Amino acid sequence: MSIIKTSVNRPVTVWMFMFAIILFGMVGFSRLAVKLLPDLSYPTITIRTQYIGAAPVEVEQLVSKPIEEAAGIVKGLRKISSISRSGMSDVVLEFEWGTDMDMASLDVREKLDTIELPLDVKKPLLLRFNPNLDPIVRLALSVPDASDSELKQMRTYAEEELKRQLESLSGVAAVRLSGGLEQEVHIQLNQQKLTQLNLNADLIRNRIAEENINLSAGKVIQGEKEYLVRTLNQFNSLEELGRIVVYRDDQTLVRLFEVANIIDAHKERNDVTRIGDQESIELAIYKEGDANTVTVARKVTAELNKLNEDNNTELKVIYDQSEFIESAVSEVTSAALIGSLLSMLVIYLFLRDIIPTLIISISIPFSVIATFNMMYFADISLNIMSLGGIALAVGLLVDNAIVVLENIDRCRSLGMNKLDAAVTGTKEVAGAIFASTLTTLAVFVPLVFVDGVAGALFSDQALTVTFALLASLLVALTTIPMLASREGFKSLPPLMEKVKKPKPETKIGKLKYYSATVFSFPFVLLFSYLPSALLTLALMLGRLTSWLTGLFMRPISSGFNWMYHKLEVVYHALLALALRLKVLTIAIALFVTLGAASLIPKLGMELIPPMNQGEFYVEILLPPGTEVSETDNVLRKLALSIKDRDDVKHAYSQAGSGGLMTSDTSRGGENWGRLQVVLADHSAFDTVANVLRRTAMRIPELEAKIQHPELFSFKTPLEIELVGYDLTQLKSTADNLVDALSDSDRFADINTSLRDGQPELSIRFDHERLAKLGMDAPTVANRIAQRIGGTIASQYTVRDRKVDILVRSEAEERDQISDIDSMIVNPDSSHPIALSAVADVSLKLGPSAINRISQQRVAIVSANLAYGDLNEAVLEAREILGQQTLPTSIQARFGGQNEEMEHSFQSLQIALVLAVFLVYLVMASQFESLLHPLLILIAVPMAVGGSILGLYITQTHLSVVVFIGLIMLAGIVVNNAIVLVDRINQLRQDGLDKITAISNAAKSRLRPIIMTTLTTALGLSPMALGLGDGSEVRAPMAITVIFGLCLSTLLTLVVIPVLYALFDRKEFTHKEVKESNTLVNSGGQA
C-alpha cells in the first residue's frame, strides 16, 4: 500500500506522526544555540608570550620567530602571523574550516615544548579565542564619587571575588580588569642618605626580603604531645616594616624609615575607566572560541544578580553583545511569521474559502517545526541566515500543497468521491512535485565548492531551506490528502468503537456490570466523549471562523477578484500581441535584461553589509609619551560634548590599554583611549558621530576614528601589505603611502602598523671605562632599573592577600632626564661616579610593534571607507600604489576584506554556474528534451536582471548575501517556466496546434503562477523592508529574490511562450497524451 493511500485510510496514524514530529521539533528548537551569524572567523589559536623589558626587535628575533618556525608545520594551518611589541609576542595561527581544534591545540603545545626560549621569557600561553574581538559583556563596578581608597578596595574586590567567580563559568575564556587602583607599598629611598651611609638599593631590598619571612622550624615532642615550631616574622603593619634595621655599626642602628619614605600607595596607573564622568572598574568578559555568545551572556547575567546581593557597590552591565543578537534573531522570526500570514492571505484571496486555505497553510507551521528538529541534529544554530532560510522557504512551503489540493479538486469535479479523489489526485502529481522540489534543491549541491565566509553563510541557509522543502513535500503527500478527504464532513466518526454487551441477569453479574460501568466512566469520558466534544467544538469554531472571515474579507476578496480579472484580460491581449510580434518581444526582453546588467558597475561591492548595533566607539590617539591622565581628560571632553543629548543612552570610556587583550598594534598604550557610545535612537548615529568629530577637531594633536563593535573578526576593508626586511625602509614606504591615500577623500582612518613607539632614553655603556673603574654593565644596568622603575623586594600580607613592596628612588630623583645623567652608579663607593661618565644617554624612538605574515616582516597600511563601495576603493588604491616608487626590496600586496571578497565571489560565481547546469540536467531528465530546458533557463538571466534592478533601486551593494540570493533564485524562477512549458506540451499531446496550445496553457497556468509568485514575494517582503536589528544583512537577499522573481515571472509569461513558438519543432502524436503525465498541474512550484 502506498504512503498516500495509507495516509488517507489511517488519519489517526497521520495525526500521531505529526504530533510526534511537532513534539521533537519543539524540543530541538529549545536546544538550538542562538547566534547572530554562523561562525565566520577561521578557527584561531593565539600564542601569547611575555618577555618583560624587551624591545620589539628583541621580542621578534628571540620569541616570535622561533615560535613561528615551530608552529608553522602544524597540520591544518591556513595562515600564520605574529605581532611583536615591547615585552609581548602574539603569534596567531589560523586553521582551515573543520579543523579539530582540540587536537590542533595539543599539536601546537607539543611543538612549543621543542623550542628553547630565553630564561627571562615566561611560558607561552595558548588562547583558544581571538583576542582582537570585542568582549561579549562589559561590566562596571562603581560607587558614587569614589576616593582613592575606595578605588583600591573595588579593584581588590574585583580581582579577588568577581574575576574568580566569573572565570569559573562555562564558556568564559577570560575576564580582564581595567581601571581603579591596585594597592602597592612604596619604599621611596633617599639616595643622598644612602650615599652618606654607603648603602645601596640592593642591600635595602635584600634586608626587606630577609626580614619578611615565616619558616617552619620542625617539631617538639613533650610527653605525649607534639608541638609544631614556626618562626613568625612576616610584617603585620607598615610600622613593623619601617622599623627593620638596614644598617648597623658599633654605635648606631639605622632603620628603614630613616632612609626611606614608606607609603601605602598604588601601582602606576596605565588605565582609567569611566561611566560618564564617574570612575569605575571595568570587567571585560571574553568567551571561548566555540562557546555560544547568548548562552555565556545569560550565565554572566544570572551570576551578576547573585553578586549584587552580596555587595554594597553597584555592579551593572554596560555592554551586552547578546542583546543585539537576540533582537536581530527575534526580528527575523517576526518577519517569517508576518510573511507566513501574508502568504496565507494570498491563498485565501485566490481560493475564497477558509477551509482549503487552512488545509494548505498547515504545511507552513508543520514544515518549520520539523525543520527545527533537523537543524538540531545537523548542529545548525538559530541565526540570521538559518532563520532567513526559513523565511525564504515560507513562500515555497505552500506550493506543493497548492498543487496537490488543486488536483484533488479537479478529480472531485470529475465525479470521484472524496477518498478516491484524494488518493488519485495526489498520486497524479506526486512525481511532479517531487521533480519540482528536486529542481529547487539542485542549486544547493554546489555548496561543497563554496568555502570561506561565503561557504559559512551559505551552508546554514541552504540546509535550512532543504529541510523545510523536504518537510513540505512530506506534508503534501500525507497530511494534505488526508485532510482533503475529510473536508466538509458533517458528522464525526466515533473515536472508540462501542461494543454492545448483554446485561447480566444474576445479582453478582449485575453488581460487576454496574461497578465496571461506574469505574470505567471517567476513562470513557476522557478518551471518548471529551475528544469528540472537542473535535465538534473545533469544527464549529472553524465554520464560525470561515463565516466571519468571509464576511469581513468579502470586500477585499471582491476587489482582488476584480483586479485579477482585469489582469487576465490584459495578459491575454498582451500575449496575443507578443505572439504576433515575436522578434520585437524578444528584443524588448533582451533590452530590459541587458539594460539591468549595465547597472552592475554602479552597484558597488562589499563582503558583508555593515550592521548598525545602536553602539559605536571613538578611538583616540595622542602623541607618543602622553600620560594616561591627559588621555583621560581628552575622553572626558568628548563625553561631555554628548552628555545632555536625548538620543544618547550612556557613554563609557577607557584611557590606556589596561585590560585590553587585543594584539592590534593601533590600540593600547597610555596615549590611546576609547569612548563607547550607546544610542537611545539607532538612527542618530550620523548626528552624534558628527558632534564627536567636530569636538575632536578642536583638540590639538589628536587622531580620532569612529568604529563599530566587532561581532566577528573581519579585517579592515582595505589593507595593503608591504613586505620587506629593513624596518626603516618599510616605515618610510608605509608613511608615504599613508600620505598618498590621505589625499583621497574616499579613505578614512588610515593607519600603518609601523608606528613610532614610546619615546625612550637609550643608554649605551662605555665598556672600557667601566672595566677601568672596576664595574660591569649588568650591575650598573640593574642599579639604574632599581632606582627608576624599582624592584619588588617582597610582599606584604593584608587579610590573606599579598601586596607588593616596591623599592625605588624618590620621585624627585628620577622624574627628569637630567636626573638620569647625574645618577650615581656606585653608591657604595667613597668616590661617586655619575652615569654620564660611563655611558652615553640619548633620546630615540623605536617601532611600537613589528608585524610578520607567513614568516616575513610586513608593514600593513589599513583604511576604512568614507563613502562608496570596497571594489571602487581597491581600484583607486591600486592606482595610487602604482604611482608610488617602491624600493626593489619591498613588495606590495592587497589583503583585508578585499582578499576574502575576491575569494568568496569567485567561488560563488562557480557555484552559480554549477547550480544552473544542475537545474538543466534535472529538467532535461524531466522533459526528455534538450531544447525545452534551454528555453526554461531563459528565466534565469531575466531573474538576475530583475535582481540587479532591485539592488539599484534600493541602493544595495553586491555582497556575499546577494550572491546567495542569486543562487537560490536560480532554483526558484525556473519552476514557473516549467509549469508553462509542461502544460503547453500536454495540450499539444491532446491534439491542439502549437499557437492554440500556447494560448490555452498561458490562460490556465496564469492563476497558479501568479499565486505562488505572490506567496513567495510577500513571504519575503517583511525581510526586504530592512526594519529592526540585523536588517542590513537579511534585506539584500530578500530584495534579490523578490525583484528577480517578480520580473522573471512577468517576462516568463510572455517571453517563454514566444520562444517556444519560435524554436520548438517537435511533433506530438495522440499516443503521447496517455504516456506523459509527469508534470500535470505542477502549478506554481516556486
JSON list of N, CA and C in Angstrom, two decimals, residues 361-402:
[
{"chain": "A", "resi": 361, "resn": "SER", "atom": "N", "xyz": [-2.33, 25.89, 4.39]},
{"chain": "A", "resi": 361, "resn": "SER", "atom": "CA", "xyz": [-1.45, 26.64, 5.29]},
{"chain": "A", "resi": 361, "resn": "SER", "atom": "C", "xyz": [-0.85, 25.79, 6.39]},
{"chain": "A", "resi": 362, "resn": "ILE", "atom": "N", "xyz": [-1.45, 24.62, 6.65]},
{"chain": "A", "resi": 362, "resn": "ILE", "atom": "CA", "xyz": [-0.92, 23.78, 7.72]},
{"chain": "A", "resi": 362, "resn": "ILE", "atom": "C", "xyz": [0.49, 23.30, 7.40]},
{"chain": "A", "resi": 363, "resn": "SER", "atom": "N", "xyz": [0.85, 23.33, 6.11]},
{"chain": "A", "resi": 363, "resn": "SER", "atom": "CA", "xyz": [2.20, 22.90, 5.73]},
{"chain": "A", "resi": 363, "resn": "SER", "atom": "C", "xyz": [3.26, 23.87, 6.25]},
{"chain": "A", "resi": 364, "resn": "ILE", "atom": "N", "xyz": [2.89, 25.12, 6.51]},
{"chain": "A", "resi": 364, "resn": "ILE", "atom": "CA", "xyz": [3.89, 26.10, 6.97]},
{"chain": "A", "resi": 364, "resn": "ILE", "atom": "C", "xyz": [4.37, 25.79, 8.38]},
{"chain": "A", "resi": 365, "resn": "PRO", "atom": "N", "xyz": [3.47, 25.78, 9.40]},
{"chain": "A", "resi": 365, "resn": "PRO", "atom": "CA", "xyz": [3.99, 25.53, 10.75]},
{"chain": "A", "resi": 365, "resn": "PRO", "atom": "C", "xyz": [4.58, 24.14, 10.91]},
{"chain": "A", "resi": 366, "resn": "PHE", "atom": "N", "xyz": [3.97, 23.13, 10.27]},
{"chain": "A", "resi": 366, "resn": "PHE", "atom": "CA", "xyz": [4.49, 21.77, 10.42]},
{"chain": "A", "resi": 366, "resn": "PHE", "atom": "C", "xyz": [5.89, 21.67, 9.81]},
{"chain": "A", "resi": 367, "resn": "SER", "atom": "N", "xyz": [6.08, 22.23, 8.62]},
{"chain": "A", "resi": 367, "resn": "SER", "atom": "CA", "xyz": [7.39, 22.14, 7.96]},
{"chain": "A", "resi": 367, "resn": "SER", "atom": "C", "xyz": [8.45, 22.91, 8.75]},
{"chain": "A", "resi": 368, "resn": "VAL", "atom": "N", "xyz": [8.07, 24.06, 9.30]},
{"chain": "A", "resi": 368, "resn": "VAL", "atom": "CA", "xyz": [9.03, 24.86, 10.07]},
{"chain": "A", "resi": 368, "resn": "VAL", "atom": "C", "xyz": [9.44, 24.13, 11.34]},
{"chain": "A", "resi": 369, "resn": "ILE", "atom": "N", "xyz": [8.46, 23.55, 12.05]},
{"chain": "A", "resi": 369, "resn": "ILE", "atom": "CA", "xyz": [8.78, 22.83, 13.30]},
{"chain": "A", "resi": 369, "resn": "ILE", "atom": "C", "xyz": [9.61, 21.60, 13.00]},
{"chain": "A", "resi": 370, "resn": "ALA", "atom": "N", "xyz": [9.28, 20.90, 11.92]},
{"chain": "A", "resi": 370, "resn": "ALA", "atom": "CA", "xyz": [10.08, 19.74, 11.53]},
{"chain": "A", "resi": 370, "resn": "ALA", "atom": "C", "xyz": [11.50, 20.17, 11.17]},
{"chain": "A", "resi": 371, "resn": "THR", "atom": "N", "xyz": [11.64, 21.35, 10.59]},
{"chain": "A", "resi": 371, "resn": "THR", "atom": "CA", "xyz": [12.96, 21.88, 10.24]},
{"chain": "A", "resi": 371, "resn": "THR", "atom": "C", "xyz": [13.81, 22.10, 11.48]},
{"chain": "A", "resi": 372, "resn": "PHE", "atom": "N", "xyz": [13.19, 22.60, 12.56]},
{"chain": "A", "resi": 372, "resn": "PHE", "atom": "CA", "xyz": [13.93, 22.79, 13.82]},
{"chain": "A", "resi": 372, "resn": "PHE", "atom": "C", "xyz": [14.52, 21.47, 14.30]},
{"chain": "A", "resi": 373, "resn": "ASN", "atom": "N", "xyz": [13.75, 20.40, 14.14]},
{"chain": "A", "resi": 373, "resn": "ASN", "atom": "CA", "xyz": [14.25, 19.09, 14.57]},
{"chain": "A", "resi": 373, "resn": "ASN", "atom": "C", "xyz": [15.50, 18.70, 13.79]},
{"chain": "A", "resi": 374, "resn": "MET", "atom": "N", "xyz": [15.45, 18.87, 12.47]},
{"chain": "A", "resi": 374, "resn": "MET", "atom": "CA", "xyz": [16.60, 18.51, 11.63]},
{"chain": "A", "resi": 374, "resn": "MET", "atom": "C", "xyz": [17.78, 19.47, 11.85]},
{"chain": "A", "resi": 375, "resn": "MET", "atom": "N", "xyz": [17.49, 20.74, 12.15]},
{"chain": "A", "resi": 375, "resn": "MET", "atom": "CA", "xyz": [18.55, 21.69, 12.46]},
{"chain": "A", "resi": 375, "resn": "MET", "atom": "C", "xyz": [19.31, 21.26, 13.71]},
{"chain": "A", "resi": 376, "resn": "TYR", "atom": "N", "xyz": [18.60, 20.73, 14.69]},
{"chain": "A", "resi": 376, "resn": "TYR", "atom": "CA", "xyz": [19.25, 20.30, 15.92]},
{"chain": "A", "resi": 376, "resn": "TYR", "atom": "C", "xyz": [20.23, 19.17, 15.65]},
{"chain": "A", "resi": 377, "resn": "PHE", "atom": "N", "xyz": [19.80, 18.19, 14.86]},
{"chain": "A", "resi": 377, "resn": "PHE", "atom": "CA", "xyz": [20.68, 17.06, 14.58]},
{"chain": "A", "resi": 377, "resn": "PHE", "atom": "C", "xyz": [21.84, 17.44, 13.65]},
{"chain": "A", "resi": 378, "resn": "ALA", "atom": "N", "xyz": [21.62, 18.48, 12.83]},
{"chain": "A", "resi": 378, "resn": "ALA", "atom": "CA", "xyz": [22.69, 18.95, 11.93]},
{"chain": "A", "resi": 378, "resn": "ALA", "atom": "C", "xyz": [23.58, 19.99, 12.59]},
{"chain": "A", "resi": 379, "resn": "ASP", "atom": "N", "xyz": [23.31, 20.31, 13.88]},
{"chain": "A", "resi": 379, "resn": "ASP", "atom": "CA", "xyz": [24.11, 21.27, 14.64]},
{"chain": "A", "resi": 379, "resn": "ASP", "atom": "C", "xyz": [24.13, 22.65, 13.98]},
{"chain": "A", "resi": 380, "resn": "ILE", "atom": "N", "xyz": [22.93, 23.09, 13.57]},
{"chain": "A", "resi": 380, "resn": "ILE", "atom": "CA", "xyz": [22.76, 24.43, 12.98]},
{"chain": "A", "resi": 380, "resn": "ILE", "atom": "C", "xyz": [22.12, 25.32, 14.02]},
{"chain": "A", "resi": 381, "resn": "SER", "atom": "N", "xyz": [22.67, 26.49, 14.21]},
{"chain": "A", "resi": 381, "resn": "SER", "atom": "CA", "xyz": [22.15, 27.41, 15.23]},
{"chain": "A", "resi": 381, "resn": "SER", "atom": "C", "xyz": [21.03, 28.27, 14.66]},
{"chain": "A", "resi": 382, "resn": "LEU", "atom": "N", "xyz": [20.29, 28.91, 15.57]},
{"chain": "A", "resi": 382, "resn": "LEU", "atom": "CA", "xyz": [19.32, 29.93, 15.16]},
{"chain": "A", "resi": 382, "resn": "LEU", "atom": "C", "xyz": [20.10, 31.22, 14.92]},
{"chain": "A", "resi": 383, "resn": "ASN", "atom": "N", "xyz": [20.20, 31.63, 13.69]},
{"chain": "A", "resi": 383, "resn": "ASN", "atom": "CA", "xyz": [20.90, 32.86, 13.35]},
{"chain": "A", "resi": 383, "resn": "ASN", "atom": "C", "xyz": [20.19, 33.54, 12.19]},
{"chain": "A", "resi": 384, "resn": "ILE", "atom": "N", "xyz": [20.69, 34.68, 11.81]},
{"chain": "A", "resi": 384, "resn": "ILE", "atom": "CA", "xyz": [20.03, 35.45, 10.76]},
{"chain": "A", "resi": 384, "resn": "ILE", "atom": "C", "xyz": [19.93, 34.66, 9.47]},
{"chain": "A", "resi": 385, "resn": "MET", "atom": "N", "xyz": [20.96, 33.90, 9.12]},
{"chain": "A", "resi": 385, "resn": "MET", "atom": "CA", "xyz": [20.97, 33.18, 7.86]},
{"chain": "A", "resi": 385, "resn": "MET", "atom": "C", "xyz": [20.06, 31.96, 7.90]},
{"chain": "A", "resi": 386, "resn": "SER", "atom": "N", "xyz": [20.10, 31.18, 8.97]},
{"chain": "A", "resi": 386, "resn": "SER", "atom": "CA", "xyz": [19.25, 29.99, 9.03]},
{"chain": "A", "resi": 386, "resn": "SER", "atom": "C", "xyz": [17.78, 30.38, 9.13]},
{"chain": "A", "resi": 387, "resn": "LEU", "atom": "N", "xyz": [17.47, 31.39, 9.96]},
{"chain": "A", "resi": 387, "resn": "LEU", "atom": "CA", "xyz": [16.08, 31.85, 10.04]},
{"chain": "A", "resi": 387, "resn": "LEU", "atom": "C", "xyz": [15.67, 32.57, 8.76]},
{"chain": "A", "resi": 388, "resn": "GLY", "atom": "N", "xyz": [16.64, 33.23, 8.12]},
{"chain": "A", "resi": 388, "resn": "GLY", "atom": "CA", "xyz": [16.34, 33.81, 6.81]},
{"chain": "A", "resi": 388, "resn": "GLY", "atom": "C", "xyz": [16.00, 32.75, 5.78]},
{"chain": "A", "resi": 389, "resn": "GLY", "atom": "N", "xyz": [16.65, 31.58, 5.89]},
{"chain": "A", "resi": 389, "resn": "GLY", "atom": "CA", "xyz": [16.30, 30.45, 5.03]},
{"chain": "A", "resi": 389, "resn": "GLY", "atom": "C", "xyz": [14.88, 29.99, 5.26]},
{"chain": "A", "resi": 390, "resn": "ILE", "atom": "N", "xyz": [14.46, 29.97, 6.53]},
{"chain": "A", "resi": 390, "resn": "ILE", "atom": "CA", "xyz": [13.07, 29.59, 6.84]},
{"chain": "A", "resi": 390, "resn": "ILE", "atom": "C", "xyz": [12.11, 30.63, 6.28]},
{"chain": "A", "resi": 391, "resn": "ALA", "atom": "N", "xyz": [12.46, 31.92, 6.45]},
{"chain": "A", "resi": 391, "resn": "ALA", "atom": "CA", "xyz": [11.61, 32.97, 5.91]},
{"chain": "A", "resi": 391, "resn": "ALA", "atom": "C", "xyz": [11.51, 32.87, 4.39]},
{"chain": "A", "resi": 392, "resn": "LEU", "atom": "N", "xyz": [12.61, 32.55, 3.73]},
{"chain": "A", "resi": 392, "resn": "LEU", "atom": "CA", "xyz": [12.60, 32.36, 2.29]},
{"chain": "A", "resi": 392, "resn": "LEU", "atom": "C", "xyz": [11.74, 31.16, 1.91]},
{"chain": "A", "resi": 393, "resn": "ALA", "atom": "N", "xyz": [11.82, 30.11, 2.72]},
{"chain": "A", "resi": 393, "resn": "ALA", "atom": "CA", "xyz": [11.07, 28.89, 2.40]},
{"chain": "A", "resi": 393, "resn": "ALA", "atom": "C", "xyz": [9.58, 29.03, 2.66]},
{"chain": "A", "resi": 394, "resn": "VAL", "atom": "N", "xyz": [9.18, 30.01, 3.48]},
{"chain": "A", "resi": 394, "resn": "VAL", "atom": "CA", "xyz": [7.76, 30.14, 3.83]},
{"chain": "A", "resi": 394, "resn": "VAL", "atom": "C", "xyz": [6.88, 30.24, 2.58]},
{"chain": "A", "resi": 395, "resn": "GLY", "atom": "N", "xyz": [7.34, 31.06, 1.63]},
{"chain": "A", "resi": 395, "resn": "GLY", "atom": "CA", "xyz": [6.55, 31.20, 0.40]},
{"chain": "A", "resi": 395, "resn": "GLY", "atom": "C", "xyz": [6.61, 29.98, -0.48]},
{"chain": "A", "resi": 396, "resn": "LEU", "atom": "N", "xyz": [7.60, 29.10, -0.28]},
{"chain": "A", "resi": 396, "resn": "LEU", "atom": "CA", "xyz": [7.74, 27.91, -1.10]},
{"chain": "A", "resi": 396, "resn": "LEU", "atom": "C", "xyz": [7.02, 26.71, -0.50]},
{"chain": "A", "resi": 397, "resn": "LEU", "atom": "N", "xyz": [6.82, 26.76, 0.84]},
{"chain": "A", "resi": 397, "resn": "LEU", "atom": "CA", "xyz": [6.29, 25.58, 1.53]},
{"chain": "A", "resi": 397, "resn": "LEU", "atom": "C", "xyz": [4.87, 25.24, 1.08]},
{"chain": "A", "resi": 398, "resn": "VAL", "atom": "N", "xyz": [4.09, 26.25, 0.73]},
{"chain": "A", "resi": 398, "resn": "VAL", "atom": "CA", "xyz": [2.68, 26.00, 0.39]},
{"chain": "A", "resi": 398, "resn": "VAL", "atom": "C", "xyz": [2.52, 25.52, -1.04]},
{"chain": "A", "resi": 399, "resn": "ASP", "atom": "N", "xyz": [3.57, 25.62, -1.86]},
{"chain": "A", "resi": 399, "resn": "ASP", "atom": "CA", "xyz": [3.41, 25.34, -3.29]},
{"chain": "A", "resi": 399, "resn": "ASP", "atom": "C", "xyz": [3.03, 23.89, -3.55]},
{"chain": "A", "resi": 400, "resn": "ASN", "atom": "N", "xyz": [3.73, 22.97, -2.91]},
{"chain": "A", "resi": 400, "resn": "ASN", "atom": "CA", "xyz": [3.38, 21.55, -3.09]},
{"chain": "A", "resi": 400, "resn": "ASN", "atom": "C", "xyz": [1.95, 21.29, -2.65]},
{"chain": "A", "resi": 401, "resn": "ALA", "atom": "N", "xyz": [1.55, 21.89, -1.53]},
{"chain": "A", "resi": 401, "resn": "ALA", "atom": "CA", "xyz": [0.19, 21.70, -1.03]},
{"chain": "A", "resi": 401, "resn": "ALA", "atom": "C", "xyz": [-0.84, 22.27, -2.01]},
{"chain": "A", "resi": 402, "resn": "ILE", "atom": "N", "xyz": [-0.52, 23.41, -2.62]},
{"chain": "A", "resi": 402, "resn": "ILE", "atom": "CA", "xyz": [-1.42, 24.01, -3.60]},
{"chain": "A", "resi": 402, "resn": "ILE", "atom": "C", "xyz": [-1.62, 23.08, -4.79]}
]
